[in-house]
JSON list of C-alpha atoms in Angstrom, two decimals:
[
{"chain": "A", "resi": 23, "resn": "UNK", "atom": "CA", "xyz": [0.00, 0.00, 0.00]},
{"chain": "A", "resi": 24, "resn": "UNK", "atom": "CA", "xyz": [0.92, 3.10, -0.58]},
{"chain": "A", "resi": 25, "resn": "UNK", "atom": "CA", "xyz": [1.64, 5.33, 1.90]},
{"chain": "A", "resi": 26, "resn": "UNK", "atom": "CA", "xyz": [1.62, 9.07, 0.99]},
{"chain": "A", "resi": 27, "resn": "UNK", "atom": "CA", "xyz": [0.09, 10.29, -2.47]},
{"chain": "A", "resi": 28, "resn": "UNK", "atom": "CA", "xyz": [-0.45, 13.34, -4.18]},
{"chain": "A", "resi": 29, "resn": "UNK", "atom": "CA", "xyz": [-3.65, 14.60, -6.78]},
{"chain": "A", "resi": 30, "resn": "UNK", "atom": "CA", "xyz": [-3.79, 17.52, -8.68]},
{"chain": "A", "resi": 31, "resn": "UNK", "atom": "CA", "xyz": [-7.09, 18.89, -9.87]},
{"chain": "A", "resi": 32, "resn": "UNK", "atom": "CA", "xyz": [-9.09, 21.79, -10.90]},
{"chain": "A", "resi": 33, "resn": "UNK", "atom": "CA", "xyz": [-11.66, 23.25, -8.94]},
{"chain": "A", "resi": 34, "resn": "UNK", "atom": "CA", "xyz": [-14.90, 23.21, -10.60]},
{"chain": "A", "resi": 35, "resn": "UNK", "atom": "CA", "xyz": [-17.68, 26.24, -10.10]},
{"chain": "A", "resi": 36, "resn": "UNK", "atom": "CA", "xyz": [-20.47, 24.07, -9.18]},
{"chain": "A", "resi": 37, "resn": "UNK", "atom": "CA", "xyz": [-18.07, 23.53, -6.04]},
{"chain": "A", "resi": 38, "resn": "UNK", "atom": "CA", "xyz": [-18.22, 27.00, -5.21]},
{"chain": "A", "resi": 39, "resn": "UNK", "atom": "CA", "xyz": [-20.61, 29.21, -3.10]},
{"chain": "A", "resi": 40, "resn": "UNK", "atom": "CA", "xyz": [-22.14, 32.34, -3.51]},
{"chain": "A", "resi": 41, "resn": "UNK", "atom": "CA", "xyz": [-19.03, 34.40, -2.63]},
{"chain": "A", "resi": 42, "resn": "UNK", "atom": "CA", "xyz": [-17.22, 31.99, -5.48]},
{"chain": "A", "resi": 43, "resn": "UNK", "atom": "CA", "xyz": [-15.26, 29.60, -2.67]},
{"chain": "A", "resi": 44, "resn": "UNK", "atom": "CA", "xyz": [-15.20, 26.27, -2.77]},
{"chain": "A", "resi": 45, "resn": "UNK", "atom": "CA", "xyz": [-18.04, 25.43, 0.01]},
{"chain": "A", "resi": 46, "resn": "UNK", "atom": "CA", "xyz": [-16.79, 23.43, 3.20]},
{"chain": "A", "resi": 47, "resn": "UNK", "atom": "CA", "xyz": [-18.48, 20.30, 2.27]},
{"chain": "A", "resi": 48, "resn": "UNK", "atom": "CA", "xyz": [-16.66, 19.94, -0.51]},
{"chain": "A", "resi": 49, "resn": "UNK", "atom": "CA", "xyz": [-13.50, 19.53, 1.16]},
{"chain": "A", "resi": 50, "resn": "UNK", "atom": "CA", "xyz": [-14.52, 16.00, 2.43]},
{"chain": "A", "resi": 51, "resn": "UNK", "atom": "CA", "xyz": [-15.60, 15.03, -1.13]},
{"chain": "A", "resi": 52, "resn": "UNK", "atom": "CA", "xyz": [-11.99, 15.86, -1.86]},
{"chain": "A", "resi": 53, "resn": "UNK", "atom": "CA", "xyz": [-10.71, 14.04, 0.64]},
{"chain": "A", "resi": 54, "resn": "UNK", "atom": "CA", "xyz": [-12.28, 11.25, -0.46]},
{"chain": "A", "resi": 55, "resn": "UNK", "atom": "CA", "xyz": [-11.08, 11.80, -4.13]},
{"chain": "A", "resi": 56, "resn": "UNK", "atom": "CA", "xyz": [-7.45, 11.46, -2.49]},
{"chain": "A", "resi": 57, "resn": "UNK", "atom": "CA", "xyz": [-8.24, 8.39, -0.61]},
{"chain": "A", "resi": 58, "resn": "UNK", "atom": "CA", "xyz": [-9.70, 6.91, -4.19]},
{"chain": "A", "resi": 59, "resn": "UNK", "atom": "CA", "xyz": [-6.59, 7.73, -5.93]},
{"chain": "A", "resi": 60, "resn": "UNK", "atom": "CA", "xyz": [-4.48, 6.67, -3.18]},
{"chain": "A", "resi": 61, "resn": "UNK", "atom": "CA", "xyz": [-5.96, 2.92, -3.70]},
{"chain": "A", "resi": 62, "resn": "UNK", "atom": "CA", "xyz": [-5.69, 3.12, -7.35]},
{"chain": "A", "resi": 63, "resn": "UNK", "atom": "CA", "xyz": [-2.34, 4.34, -7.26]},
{"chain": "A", "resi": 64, "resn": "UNK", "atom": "CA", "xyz": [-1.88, 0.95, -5.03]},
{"chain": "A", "resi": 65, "resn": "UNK", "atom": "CA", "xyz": [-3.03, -1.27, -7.46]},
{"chain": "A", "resi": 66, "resn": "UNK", "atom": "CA", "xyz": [-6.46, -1.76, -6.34]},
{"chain": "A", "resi": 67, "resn": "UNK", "atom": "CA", "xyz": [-9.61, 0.27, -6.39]},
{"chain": "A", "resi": 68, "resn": "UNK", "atom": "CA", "xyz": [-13.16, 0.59, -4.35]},
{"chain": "A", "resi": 69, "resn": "UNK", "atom": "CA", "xyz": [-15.25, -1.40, -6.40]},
{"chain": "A", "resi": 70, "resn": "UNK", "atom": "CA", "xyz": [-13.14, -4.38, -6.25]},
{"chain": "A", "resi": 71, "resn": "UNK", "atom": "CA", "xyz": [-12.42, -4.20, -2.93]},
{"chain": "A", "resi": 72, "resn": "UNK", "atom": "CA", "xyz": [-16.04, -4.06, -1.99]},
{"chain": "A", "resi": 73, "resn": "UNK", "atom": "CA", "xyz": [-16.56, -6.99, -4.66]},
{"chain": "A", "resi": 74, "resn": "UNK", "atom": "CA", "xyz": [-14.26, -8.63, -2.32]},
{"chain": "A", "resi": 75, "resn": "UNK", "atom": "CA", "xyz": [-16.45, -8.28, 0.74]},
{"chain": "A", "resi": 76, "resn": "UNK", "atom": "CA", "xyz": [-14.36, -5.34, 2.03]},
{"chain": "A", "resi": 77, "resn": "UNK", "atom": "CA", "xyz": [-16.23, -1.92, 2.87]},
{"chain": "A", "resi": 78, "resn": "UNK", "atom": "CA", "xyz": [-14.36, 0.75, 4.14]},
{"chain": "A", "resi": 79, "resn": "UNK", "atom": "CA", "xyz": [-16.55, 3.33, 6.26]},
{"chain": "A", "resi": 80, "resn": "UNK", "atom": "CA", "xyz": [-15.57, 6.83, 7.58]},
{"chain": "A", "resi": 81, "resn": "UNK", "atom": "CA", "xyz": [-15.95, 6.23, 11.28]},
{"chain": "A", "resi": 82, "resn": "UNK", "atom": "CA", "xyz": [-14.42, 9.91, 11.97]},
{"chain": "A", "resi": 83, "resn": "UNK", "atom": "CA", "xyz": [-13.56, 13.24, 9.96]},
{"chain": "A", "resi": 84, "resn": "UNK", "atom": "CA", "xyz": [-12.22, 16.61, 10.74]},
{"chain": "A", "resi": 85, "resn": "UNK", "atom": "CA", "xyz": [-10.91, 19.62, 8.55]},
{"chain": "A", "resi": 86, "resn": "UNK", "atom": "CA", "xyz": [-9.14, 23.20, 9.44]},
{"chain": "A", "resi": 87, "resn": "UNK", "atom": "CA", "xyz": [-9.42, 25.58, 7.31]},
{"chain": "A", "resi": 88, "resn": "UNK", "atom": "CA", "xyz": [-6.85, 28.07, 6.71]},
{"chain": "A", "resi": 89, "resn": "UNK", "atom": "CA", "xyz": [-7.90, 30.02, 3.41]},
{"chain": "A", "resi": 90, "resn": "UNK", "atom": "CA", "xyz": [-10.22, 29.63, 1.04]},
{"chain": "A", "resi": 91, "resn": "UNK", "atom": "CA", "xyz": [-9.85, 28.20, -2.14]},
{"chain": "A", "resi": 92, "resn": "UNK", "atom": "CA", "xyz": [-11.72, 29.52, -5.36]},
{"chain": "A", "resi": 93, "resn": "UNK", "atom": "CA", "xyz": [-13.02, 28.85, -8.97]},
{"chain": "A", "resi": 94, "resn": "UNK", "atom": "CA", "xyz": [-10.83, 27.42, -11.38]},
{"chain": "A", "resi": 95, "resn": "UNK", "atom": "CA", "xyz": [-8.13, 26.92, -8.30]},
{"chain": "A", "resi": 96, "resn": "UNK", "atom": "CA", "xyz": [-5.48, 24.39, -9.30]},
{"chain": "A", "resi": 97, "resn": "UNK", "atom": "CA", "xyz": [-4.89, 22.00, -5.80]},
{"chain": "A", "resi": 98, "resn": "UNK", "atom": "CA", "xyz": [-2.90, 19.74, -4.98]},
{"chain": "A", "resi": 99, "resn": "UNK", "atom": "CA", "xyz": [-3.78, 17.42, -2.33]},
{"chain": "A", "resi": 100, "resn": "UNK", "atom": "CA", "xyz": [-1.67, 15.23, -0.71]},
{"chain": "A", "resi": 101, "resn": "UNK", "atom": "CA", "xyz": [-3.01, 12.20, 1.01]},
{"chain": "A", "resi": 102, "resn": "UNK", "atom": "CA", "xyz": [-0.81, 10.21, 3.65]},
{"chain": "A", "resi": 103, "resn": "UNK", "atom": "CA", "xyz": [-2.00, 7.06, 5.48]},
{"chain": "A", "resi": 104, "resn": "UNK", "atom": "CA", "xyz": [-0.51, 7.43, 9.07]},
{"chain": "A", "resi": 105, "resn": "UNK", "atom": "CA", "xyz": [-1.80, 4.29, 10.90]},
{"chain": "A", "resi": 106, "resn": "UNK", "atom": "CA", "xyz": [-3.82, 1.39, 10.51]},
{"chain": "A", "resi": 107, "resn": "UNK", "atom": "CA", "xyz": [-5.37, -1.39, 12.93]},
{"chain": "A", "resi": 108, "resn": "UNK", "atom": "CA", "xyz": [-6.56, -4.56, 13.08]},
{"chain": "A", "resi": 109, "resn": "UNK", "atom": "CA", "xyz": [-10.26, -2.60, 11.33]},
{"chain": "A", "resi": 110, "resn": "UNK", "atom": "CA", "xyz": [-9.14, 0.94, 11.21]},
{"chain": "A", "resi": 111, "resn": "UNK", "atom": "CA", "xyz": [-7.13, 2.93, 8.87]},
{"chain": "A", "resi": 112, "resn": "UNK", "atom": "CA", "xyz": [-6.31, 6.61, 9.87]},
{"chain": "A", "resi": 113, "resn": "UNK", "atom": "CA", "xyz": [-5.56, 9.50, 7.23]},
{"chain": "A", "resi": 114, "resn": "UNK", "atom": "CA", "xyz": [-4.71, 13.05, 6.99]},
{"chain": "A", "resi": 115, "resn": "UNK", "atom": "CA", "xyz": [-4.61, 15.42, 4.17]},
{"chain": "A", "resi": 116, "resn": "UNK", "atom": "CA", "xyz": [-3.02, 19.02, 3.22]},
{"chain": "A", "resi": 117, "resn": "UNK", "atom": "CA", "xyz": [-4.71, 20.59, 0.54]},
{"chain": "A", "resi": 118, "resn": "UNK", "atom": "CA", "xyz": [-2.33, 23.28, -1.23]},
{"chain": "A", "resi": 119, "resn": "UNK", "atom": "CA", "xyz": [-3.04, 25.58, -3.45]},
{"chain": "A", "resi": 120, "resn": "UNK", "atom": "CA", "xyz": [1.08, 26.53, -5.08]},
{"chain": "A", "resi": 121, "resn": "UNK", "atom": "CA", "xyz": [2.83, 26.53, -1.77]},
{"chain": "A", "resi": 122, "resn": "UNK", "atom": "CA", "xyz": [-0.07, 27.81, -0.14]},
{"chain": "A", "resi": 123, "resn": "UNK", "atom": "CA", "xyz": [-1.51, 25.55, 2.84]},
{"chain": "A", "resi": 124, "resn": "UNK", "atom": "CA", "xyz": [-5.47, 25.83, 2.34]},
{"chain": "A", "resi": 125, "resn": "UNK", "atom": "CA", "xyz": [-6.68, 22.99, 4.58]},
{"chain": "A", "resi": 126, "resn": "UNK", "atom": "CA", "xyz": [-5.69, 20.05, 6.38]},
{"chain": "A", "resi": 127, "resn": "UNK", "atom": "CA", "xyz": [-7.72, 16.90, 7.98]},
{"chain": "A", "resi": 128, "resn": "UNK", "atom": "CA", "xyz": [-7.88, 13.54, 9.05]},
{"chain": "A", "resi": 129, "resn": "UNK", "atom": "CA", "xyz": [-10.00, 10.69, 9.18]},
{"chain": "A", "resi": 130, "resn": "UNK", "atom": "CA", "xyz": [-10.58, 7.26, 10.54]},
{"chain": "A", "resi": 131, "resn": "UNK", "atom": "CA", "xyz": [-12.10, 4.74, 8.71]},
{"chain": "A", "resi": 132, "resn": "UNK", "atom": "CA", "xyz": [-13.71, 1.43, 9.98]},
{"chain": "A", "resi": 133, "resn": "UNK", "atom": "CA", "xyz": [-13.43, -1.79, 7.70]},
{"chain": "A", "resi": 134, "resn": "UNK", "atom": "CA", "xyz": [-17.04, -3.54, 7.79]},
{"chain": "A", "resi": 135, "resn": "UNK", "atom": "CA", "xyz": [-18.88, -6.63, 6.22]},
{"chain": "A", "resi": 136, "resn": "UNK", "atom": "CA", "xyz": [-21.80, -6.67, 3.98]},
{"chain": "A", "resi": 137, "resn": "UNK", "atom": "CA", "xyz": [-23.90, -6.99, 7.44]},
{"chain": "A", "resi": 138, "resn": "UNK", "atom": "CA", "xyz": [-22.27, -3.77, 8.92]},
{"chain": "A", "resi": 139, "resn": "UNK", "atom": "CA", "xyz": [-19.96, -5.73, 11.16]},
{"chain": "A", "resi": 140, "resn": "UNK", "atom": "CA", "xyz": [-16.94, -4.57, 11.91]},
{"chain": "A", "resi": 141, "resn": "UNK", "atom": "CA", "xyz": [-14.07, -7.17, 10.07]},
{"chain": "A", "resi": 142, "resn": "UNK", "atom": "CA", "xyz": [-9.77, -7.36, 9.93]},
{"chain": "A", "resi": 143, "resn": "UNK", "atom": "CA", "xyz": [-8.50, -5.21, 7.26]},
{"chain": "A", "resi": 144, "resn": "UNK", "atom": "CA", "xyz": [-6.70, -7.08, 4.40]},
{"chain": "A", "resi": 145, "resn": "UNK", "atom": "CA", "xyz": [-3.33, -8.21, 5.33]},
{"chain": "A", "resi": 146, "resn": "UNK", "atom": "CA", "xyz": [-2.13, -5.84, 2.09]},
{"chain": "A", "resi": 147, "resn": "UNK", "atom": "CA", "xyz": [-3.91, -3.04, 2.77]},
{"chain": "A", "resi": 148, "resn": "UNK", "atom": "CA", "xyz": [-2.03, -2.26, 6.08]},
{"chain": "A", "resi": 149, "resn": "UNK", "atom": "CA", "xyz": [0.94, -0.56, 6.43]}
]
């Protein structure tokens, strides 16, 4: 697995708010893109995994904000898996906009059966 990767990406105006910055919500959907690519860049993806009997779940989330980030913004986000568990896997990101730190987070997430009960991560996807 992967530890730390990095996406680059565009930011797109049905992202943005009346004031024409990205609203806060969208921040986790970014998050999540990293976490995606992350996989991907790992050799697996989502769907597979899930295929597989594997879900991952976001058990825990958090963002600071330290400026806002607009329309047509070029990020970079960089997405660095800093500990997992026997069922958990813990994240954070920095979101960058040049050299610019925009926001940073972290999150937890749970690994869970088809019935919602929590399960071991795979052996691979650990770190």
């Amino acid at each position: 697995m992967i530890i730390d990767h990095e996406i680059q990406f565009r930011v797109r105006y049905q992202e943005t708010d009346a004031q024409g910055r990205v609203h806060h919500a969208n921040y986790l959907t970014y998050f999540e893109m990293g976490r995606v690519e992350q996989l991907r860049a790992s050799g697996y993806d989502y769907r597979r995994l899930e295929a597989e009997g594997t879900i991952l779940v976001v058990a825990e989330i958090s963002c600071k904000y330290f400026a806002p980030a607009q329309y047509d913004d070029v990020l970079t986000l960089k997405t660095s898996t800093i500990r997992t568990t026997a069922a958990r896997i813990e994240h954070t990101y920095v979101l960058t906009r040049d050299t610019e730190k925009l926001v940073t987070g972290q999150s937890t997430l749970a690994c869970i059966n088809r019935d919602g009960q929590l399960q071991r991560i795979p052996h691979w996807l650990r770190t």
